[in-house]
Structures are given as C-alpha cells and as structure tokens.
Amino acid sequence: MSEPLNLKAKLGLNVFKEDKERHINIKPGMEKDPRLKRAVLVCPAGLYSLNDKGEVEFTIDGCLECGTCRIACGVEVLDWKYPHGGAGVQFRFG
Amino acid sequence: MEERFDAIIVGGGLAGLGAAYTLASEGLEVLLLERGDYAGAKNVTGGRIYLNPVRDMYPDLWKKAPLERFIAHEEVAIMAKERSLTLRYSGEELRTEPYQSYSILRAKFDRWFAKQVERKGAMIVTKSKVDDLIFENGKVAGVKAGEDELYADVVIACDGVLSLLAEKAGLRKPGNPKDYAVGVKEVIELEAAVIEERFGLSEGEGVARLFMGEVTKGMFGGGFLYTNKDSISLGLVVSIKELMENKDRIELPVMFEEFKNRPEIAPLIKGGQTAEYSAHVIPEGGYKALTKLYGDGILVAGDAAGFSMNIGVTVRGMEYALASGYYAAKAVIKAKEKGDFSAKTLAVYEEMLKNSFVMQDFINFKEAPHVLENPRFFTYYPELVTSIMRDLYAVPAGPKERLYPTVKKYLGFKQLWAMAGDMRKVMKI
Amino acid sequence: MNVVVAMKQIPDLQQIRIKNRQPVFDDVPLTFGTIDKNALEAGVMLKENNLAEKVIVLAAGSEDLEDTVKEALAAGGDEAFLIVGDDLNGAESSIIAQVLAAGVKKIDDVGLLLLGEGSGDNYSGQVGSRIAEILGWPQVGYAGAIKLEGNKAIVTRVLEDAEEVVEVALPAVITVVSGINEPRIPSVTQILKAGKKPKEVIEEDELDGINKEALITTVSNLAPESDRKRIVVKNVAELVDKLRSENMI
C-alpha cells in the first residue's frame, strides 16, 4: 500500500473465522511473475504489497474472498481456493 | 454412507435459494450446501433489488421480506475533479405500491430467505464447502464436500461469480479481467431520522445515487450510495482490467478513501460509524461473456453464469439470480418428469431463459459493455458539463458573458463531431 | 451406562460487535461454547471406546435450542434432552444448575455428567459444581484426560504446573478443559443424520421445585474503553521515543 489508510482498522470491523490453511497461495516459481503486481492495485483489502526489492509480498489475513486477484493475476500465478466451510470472512450486513 | 437427492444446489445466494425454494415447493428432495456460517455470510450487494421482474415467481416472499427502504428518489452525480453536478429524479410511480425497488443488505435478507426455503422442506447445510463434482459416465452425478460424497440427479451450480464448479464441469474458463469489475463497499450506520433528514426523505423512503466520472479516475465504473433503514451503503465499482493496468498505479482502497473524502460525500456520512467493509467481483461482460448454462447433470445460475449487467443508469444482478434460479428449478422439474437429466433435456433451461426477461435483456443490451467502456464518459464529459455549469453560474467582478456564447465556446465543431460519434455508439444500447 | 453432556447455547461470540461500548446481539447466530464441544467430544470418545452406551446432550435455553442442538448431534451426540424456556438463555448459574440437575434425573442410567470448565460467554465455572451438589455426586474439575474402569473414573487434572490423577466413583460430574481433545467437525452426512436423531423437548415449567430467585444483578456489561492517543509517527525512532515517553517500553 502506498498509504496505510485505516484499512486495517476497517477490516477489523469484519468477522473473520480462522482457517486451518491459507486458501490463496502464490504458485511455486511464480513469486517474481510480473502479473502478481496487478494484485497490489486491485486487492480491496490491500493484502498484496511491494517490498523494497520490488517483490510482491502477500498476507491472507483480512481476505474478503472476492476473487479479484484470481481474475487479475490468473490461475497460472495463483493457487486460489475458497476457505474451508465456516472459515474466512462472515458478512453481517453484506 | 451414500445420501441421494433429486437436486443438490451449491451456494446459498439468491440463485441457489431461489432454485431450492422453487424445487422444494414442488416437493422435490433438495440439499443446498453453503460454505458460510449462514446463507448470506459470503454475499455482498451494492445495495438495490428490483422486484417487478421476479415478483410473480416468488409471490409469497415479498410481504415479510426484510428489505430496507423503497427507492423513491433516483439520483446521478456527475463528478469532475473539482466540481460536480447532481440530478435527482422523484416520481409518483416510485412512491406508489408496489414499489419498484428496495435497498437491501444480503446477510440479513439471504438468512431470512434460507429460513423460508427450509420451511418449504429443503435441507440446508451451512459451513460446508463443496470441493469437487462427482462424474459418472461423463455426467455430473453429485458433489464432494470434504470426506462426503453426495449424489443427486442434478447439480445446480450457484457458487457465485468465480464458479469454480462450472470450471470443473468444463462449462467455463477462469474469468477474463475485461469481463469483470470489483466492487468495494462500506456499510455506515446512522440513525434513521438522520438519514431521512440528510437525504430529504419521507419516513421509509430511500434514495439511490450513482456517481460517475472522476471517482474512478477515468476508469470504467462508478460510485454508489444507497440508504438502508439505519445505515448507508457507500461503494465503488471499477473494471478489473482498467484497474490492474492503470498508469498512475492507484490502488483500489486508496481510490475508495478519496471517494469518501470528496466534499460531496463527506457531509453525507458525517457522524456515521462504519460497521462493515466488504468487496465482491461483479460479472459485467454482458451477453458475450455468459458461460455455457448446462451440461449433463448440471445447470449454472446467477453470478456463476454471468447474469449481472451494468448499463450505466441501472446495475442489476439480483433479479437475474432469482429468475435464473427459478428457471433452473423449472428445468429440473421438467427433466424429472422425463426421467432424463442429460444436457439434451436440461437445454430447456436456456429455452426458458430466452423466453424471459433475463436473456431478452442480455441480448438487448449486448453492446452496452464496450460502448460504456469509453473513457470519455469518465473524464471528458464530467469536466465539460461541470465547466459549463461553473461558467453559467459565475458572476464575475466585471460584466457577465451572454449565456449562449458561454456554452458555445465548449462546443466547437471538433467536440460536437466527437460527441456525435459517441452518441451513435450510445444509440446501440 | 449413559454419558450426559450438558451444553450451553450462547451467541457466536465472534459475531458480536460493539456499538457505543455495548454488545449488539441482533441477528447473532447461536451456537455452543467451545469448551462445551470439548466435553461432548470427550463423551463421544468414551462411547467410541465402548465405555458408554449413549451420549445424551442436555441443554437448557430458548426454543432456538432445537435448531442449535443439531450441531451437537452431528458431532456425535446420540440423543438430545432439551429444556426450553424464554428466560433460560443467560439465566444465572444457580438457576441453570437446578434446571439441568432436574434434567439429569429424568434421564435413565446416567453414569457420568460432562461439562466444559466454563461457559463460552460468561465463564462463571459454577454450574458443574452446583449440579454435583444438588445430585449429591462427586465432582472433579480441570479434567485433561478421562478413563473409565468399572464403576469409577480416573481423571487427570491439569493444573498450572502439575498434573494430578484422581479416582472417583460413578456417577460423577466431570468438568473438562479445552486441552482435553480436538473436537471433530461434523461432515455433511452427519449433519443430515443429526436432524433425524431423537430429541426430547420439555418446557421449563414442567420441572418442579426450581427456585428462580435471582441472586445476582448485572449492573453493566461494557466493552473496555479504548483510549487511543492517535499519535502519528514518521519513523521507527520517533515511535520508540513516543513509546518511551508513555512508559510503554
């Protein structure tokens, strides 16, 4: 993120239930794929960021399961599943 | 242990719940699987449902449905960098029952709808994710959920915009960025009385306001605001393709914060408390991006099939979900009468959709996606219109220019020619 | 011999949000406390090791229980015995203990009553002991392992820095800690079957001799006040400075 905003605080308002594993993973060998950088721009939760070396870092905490990164980066780059049943974000308003 | 059903429906959104409701009403054995804690837990809408197209498909549903406010005022705000122009339409027909549209919060509505579906006799199991389809002799025969194998004559994939199941069934490929938009939304709580006063509403009335122009930095998309009972749904929708390729590298969360901080928005949400931040992908590819709707032992409905449409003045998806779920159920009932669930029989689903508003809308508006992609709508026109307004309203220290030349100077031959070109394209919608 | 597991219907704590320091309970789904699920799992494991005949889920609460209990029946409970009453959700420990003890008396051949060490919501940790007192049974707390041998239970009590093994004659009340096991997550077929398992539902006022006098009054239930300083720092050095000046490090 170029600005920290109050995105963390905003995500903190949501209900997230813990999953036993990460449901989105960068495919092995794809860590430096330029398509990953698209996720930095499109992810509504700001989970993808560029580090000092210009590489994409990714955290799953706060994932809204929207699927935008899967569409933007493609399935060659991301191994994308939904979280297990009863895990992940649970919207109270939607 | 093997469990068998007439139909297994994957996904407790409007398509899935609509299909289950319709099938269970006809006495079929239905199992609906939902991965969220409850139906609605994973579902997001911008905020408004139109009832006219689906009222009669679910005649008993609407009277007690937990909808928010009926939309009595339609507004559009044309947003330039430093100025804006807002139009408000109010009409007697919008204030008269039965109301055309309502603001809606899906976690509330879908959870309630799921209860009605259970009352009709369908089984709903929540917190259960379907991992895969079961194929027998090339035909879909059921689903796998964790260790469980569950069998049915037909599976209805209502698993949302990404529809991993339709992919597994070979009915679609992973989505192409140009056919999808991403929406983000905050639900901001405010007292009902404050909302009514702030937006000039009579009790129970609601307003829908769409924002176009600078709010998406020239990218295809727009902002929206819907008033709920005691909250406001405020959000942005942007084309994924344009967003991921945007030259200024603006990140979506930043764009949304800037939108919220616009002087036109900030006072509307002042004092409100954000209660939830959500996001969802929206299919916007129109007719050409619809997936294959059926296969042997499988049907696809709702967002999973691509049934959502943005034609600028209206953005719709929920009615198509409810209607496609309804017709999928009707197709299954026909297939059961025949005792044949092959693609050949299930093709009646597409027939029924073609004879309904669903496919007719998609065909009528098939040019909308690429006509509306025109970046001039999001930068040039908002600047033009608001600049004209600025000059018309300006009272300088010296003499004021005559009105006609004020407007005329913005509309030279070149500009008019370009506008005529845009207009010709718009006339296709 | 049957094992009874007493479980408390509580709001899903993760779904409760705080508005003006007050918890908002509207539309919050109901579930059972997490340690209650450990107690159930412990009962189910005894049954699976052929040490008990049936696992019976006992609960007292609002009539939503009939729906909530499915979760426990899916996770291995064989039957449910439910006592419903409008004012039972959130009733204080002394009342709930009387109601549950009356329930235990109505169930045949109970050798063991299991509970979580404390409920998921207010964790008074009293109900197990109070029921034991009413029934005149022995009670063992902080159970981290339970073995049954003949008509006695051998219980490992997990204490802060020691483990104590005790022996107790049945019937007995045992309250378990969350470390005792990892509760299973029911499969779809188990959930479907749960709907068909036997349930006995009685109204609270069918029970005699319950003294419903409240002994405790809740004065307030507020989220802690979060006192944010809203200090913006430009770099780590400045952050360290600020934290020092606040005596935080």
Short mmCIF file of C-alpha atoms in Angstrom, two decimals, chain A residues 19-27 48 58 60 63-70 74-75 78-85 87-88, chain B residues 35 42 129-132 162 164 167-168:
data_model
loop_
_atom_site.label_atom_id
_atom_site.label_comp_id
_atom_site.label_asym_id
_atom_site.label_seq_id
_atom_site.Cartn_x
_atom_site.Cartn_y
_atom_site.Cartn_z
CA ASP A 19 -8.96 -21.36 8.61
CA LYS A 20 -6.57 -24.27 9.05
CA GLU A 21 -4.57 -23.27 5.98
CA ARG A 22 -4.10 -20.37 3.58
CA HIS A 23 -6.64 -20.57 0.82
CA ILE A 24 -4.63 -18.47 -1.63
CA ASN A 25 -1.02 -19.25 -2.44
CA ILE A 26 1.43 -17.95 -4.99
CA LYS A 27 2.35 -20.93 -7.13
CA TYR A 48 -0.56 -7.60 -1.64
CA PHE A 58 1.20 -11.29 0.40
CA ILE A 60 -4.03 -13.74 3.85
CA CYS A 63 -9.08 -11.59 2.79
CA LEU A 64 -12.60 -10.71 1.66
CA GLU A 65 -12.71 -13.71 -0.72
CA CYS A 66 -13.79 -11.52 -3.60
CA GLY A 67 -11.62 -13.29 -6.18
CA THR A 68 -10.33 -10.13 -7.83
CA CYS A 69 -6.70 -11.31 -7.56
CA ARG A 70 -7.59 -14.62 -9.19
CA GLY A 74 -4.69 -15.58 -13.40
CA VAL A 75 -4.66 -19.18 -12.27
CA LEU A 78 -2.19 -18.08 -8.01
CA ASP A 79 -3.44 -21.28 -6.48
CA TRP A 80 -6.82 -19.99 -5.43
CA LYS A 81 -9.43 -21.84 -3.40
CA TYR A 82 -12.18 -20.73 -1.07
CA PRO A 83 -11.52 -21.19 2.66
CA HIS A 84 -12.97 -24.25 4.36
CA GLY A 85 -16.63 -24.28 5.31
CA ALA A 87 -13.95 -20.24 7.89
CA GLY A 88 -12.98 -16.87 6.47
CA ARG B 35 -19.84 -22.57 2.80
CA LYS B 42 -20.37 -14.57 1.88
CA LYS B 129 -17.76 -26.15 1.12
CA VAL B 130 -18.17 -28.20 -1.99
CA ASP B 131 -14.70 -29.16 -3.23
CA ASP B 132 -15.47 -31.01 -6.42
CA LEU B 162 -15.95 -17.28 -9.88
CA LEU B 164 -15.13 -22.97 -9.63
CA GLU B 167 -14.97 -24.55 -14.39
CA LYS B 168 -14.62 -28.11 -13.15
#
